[in-house]
Protein backbone atom coordinates (compact mmCIF):
# COMPACT_ATOMS: atom_id res chain seq x y z
CA SER A 1 113.35 104.28 100.98
CA GLY A 2 110.04 105.16 102.62
CA THR A 3 109.27 107.16 105.75
CA PRO A 4 109.21 105.68 109.28
CA ILE A 5 105.90 104.39 110.67
CA THR A 6 104.47 105.10 114.12
CA VAL A 7 101.62 102.95 115.46
CA SER A 8 99.25 104.85 117.75
CA THR A 9 96.37 103.92 120.02
CA ARG A 10 93.34 105.82 121.24
CA ALA A 11 94.51 105.35 124.82
CA SER A 12 96.04 108.37 126.50
CA ILE A 13 97.75 109.52 129.66
CA PRO A 14 96.51 112.77 131.21
CA THR A 15 98.79 115.74 130.39
CA PHE A 16 100.85 113.53 128.06
CA GLY A 17 98.34 112.70 125.36
CA SER A 18 97.96 109.64 123.17
CA ILE A 19 100.37 106.75 123.60
CA TRP A 20 101.95 104.25 121.22
CA ALA A 21 101.09 100.60 120.85
CA ILE A 22 103.08 97.67 122.23
CA ARG A 23 104.80 95.36 119.76
CA VAL A 24 103.82 91.68 120.12
CA PRO A 25 107.03 89.60 119.89
CA GLY A 26 107.24 86.92 117.21
CA VAL A 27 104.36 88.24 115.09
CA PRO A 28 105.39 89.76 111.73
CA ILE A 29 104.68 93.49 111.42
CA ARG A 30 104.15 93.44 107.66
CA THR A 31 101.72 91.35 105.68
CA ASN A 32 102.82 89.42 102.59
CA LEU A 33 101.70 92.22 100.24
CA SER A 34 104.39 94.25 98.54
CA CYS A 35 103.97 97.88 97.54
CA GLY A 36 103.74 96.81 93.90
CA SER A 37 100.91 94.34 94.49
CA TYR A 38 98.81 96.48 96.85
CA ASP A 39 95.23 97.16 95.69
CA MET A 40 93.49 100.12 97.35
CA GLY A 41 90.10 98.88 96.15
CA ASN A 42 90.40 95.57 98.01
CA PRO A 43 89.39 96.01 101.69
CA ASN A 44 91.28 92.82 102.59
CA ASP A 45 94.62 94.18 101.35
CA LYS A 46 96.54 95.48 104.34
CA PHE A 47 100.12 96.73 104.53
CA LEU A 48 100.49 96.16 108.31
CA ASN A 49 99.46 93.22 110.50
CA PHE A 50 96.99 94.29 113.23
CA SER A 51 97.90 91.21 115.35
CA ALA A 52 101.48 92.45 115.73
CA PHE A 53 100.41 95.23 118.13
CA THR A 54 98.39 95.63 121.27
CA THR A 55 97.21 98.56 123.38
CA PRO A 56 99.22 99.13 126.59
CA GLY A 57 97.59 99.01 130.00
CA PRO A 58 96.44 102.15 131.84
CA PHE A 59 99.20 104.69 132.62
CA SER A 60 101.87 102.79 130.69
CA PHE A 61 103.71 103.64 127.51
CA GLY A 62 104.00 101.56 124.37
CA ASN A 63 107.24 100.70 122.61
CA THR A 64 106.46 101.49 118.97
CA SER A 65 107.18 105.20 118.75
CA VAL A 66 108.92 104.43 115.44
CA LEU A 67 109.11 101.03 113.75
CA SER A 68 112.78 100.78 112.86
CA SER A 69 112.49 97.77 110.57
CA VAL A 70 109.36 98.79 108.62
CA ARG A 71 108.85 101.86 106.44
CA THR A 72 106.21 103.11 104.04
CA CYS A 73 106.56 102.35 100.34
CA GLY A 74 109.47 103.98 98.57
CA TYR A 75 109.09 106.61 95.90
CA LEU A 76 110.64 106.96 92.48
CA ASN A 77 109.98 110.09 90.46
CA GLU A 78 111.47 111.01 87.14
CA ASP A 79 110.83 114.39 85.53
CA LEU A 80 111.86 115.00 81.93
CA SER A 81 112.03 118.07 79.69
CA LEU A 82 112.53 118.33 75.95
CA THR A 83 113.34 121.74 74.51
CA LYS A 84 113.91 122.87 70.93
CA ASN A 85 115.19 126.34 69.99
CA PHE A 86 114.22 127.88 66.64
CA GLN A 87 116.29 130.86 65.48
CA ILE A 88 113.74 133.07 63.69
CA THR A 89 115.99 136.02 62.94
CA GLU A 90 119.30 137.21 64.30
CA ARG A 91 117.45 138.93 67.11
CA PHE A 92 114.47 136.62 67.72
CA ARG A 93 114.51 133.04 68.97
CA LEU A 94 111.49 130.85 69.71
CA ARG A 95 111.83 128.15 72.35
CA PHE A 96 109.37 125.24 72.39
CA GLY A 97 109.32 122.84 75.33
CA TRP A 98 107.58 119.76 76.60
CA ASP A 99 107.79 118.94 80.33
CA LEU A 100 106.77 115.62 81.86
CA PHE A 101 106.35 115.43 85.62
CA ASN A 102 106.33 111.85 86.94
CA ALA A 103 107.29 110.79 83.41
CA PHE A 104 107.02 107.03 83.97
CA ASN A 105 103.70 107.38 85.81
CA ARG A 106 104.86 105.93 89.12
CA HIS A 107 102.83 106.68 92.21
CA LEU A 108 103.64 107.20 95.86
CA TRP A 109 101.39 105.38 98.30
CA SER A 110 100.42 107.42 101.34
CA ALA A 111 101.20 106.06 104.81
CA PRO A 112 98.97 103.23 106.04
CA ASP A 113 96.35 103.78 108.74
CA THR A 114 98.18 103.13 112.02
CA ASP A 115 95.39 103.80 114.53
CA MET A 116 94.87 100.71 116.73
CA GLY A 117 91.38 101.99 117.58
CA ASP A 118 90.29 101.43 113.98
CA ALA A 119 90.77 97.67 113.56
CA THR A 120 88.83 97.53 110.27
CA ASN A 121 91.10 100.00 108.48
CA PHE A 122 94.36 99.38 110.35
CA GLY A 123 97.18 98.77 107.90
CA ARG A 124 95.22 99.92 104.84
CA ILE A 125 96.46 102.59 102.45
CA PHE A 126 93.81 104.95 101.13
CA SER A 127 95.51 107.27 98.68
CA ALA A 128 98.38 107.74 96.27
CA THR A 129 99.89 110.58 94.32
CA GLY A 130 98.41 111.60 91.02
CA PRO A 131 99.28 110.45 87.52
CA ARG A 132 101.79 111.83 85.05
CA THR A 133 101.41 115.53 84.25
CA MET A 134 102.57 117.10 81.01
CA GLN A 135 102.82 120.68 79.83
CA LEU A 136 103.85 122.44 76.66
CA HIS A 137 105.40 125.89 76.60
CA LEU A 138 106.57 128.53 74.14
CA LYS A 139 108.98 131.34 74.87
CA LEU A 140 110.05 134.14 72.59
CA ASP A 141 113.51 135.54 73.30
CA PHE A 142 114.50 138.90 71.77
């Protein structure tokens, strides 16, 4: 339901660029926090486990280009519209509408920080989409 995650390091190989981290076998990638219980304001809440990865040695590649079993939080979005037509005369009609974007006020967490060089913030999520948006509109058809 979410997008794939790539864990990067600050190590690099000349002419290739930055390289991926190495997955530590037997250590869980995710923490026990679910997307629904994550609190951005708590610096101890982390989506990914820093201990599950390590930086590869010089001139070697990592094996976490994409984590196949772990994805970012999923996203549900419902948009609703209510419209009412008022026939003013035979020729004129007034249309009134109310649009709700993200009607149930769900949010989408951004991807977690996946930079192994930033151990303090690794696995933390720092932003989410905005709240519900509503708009009213009038249209005169003639």
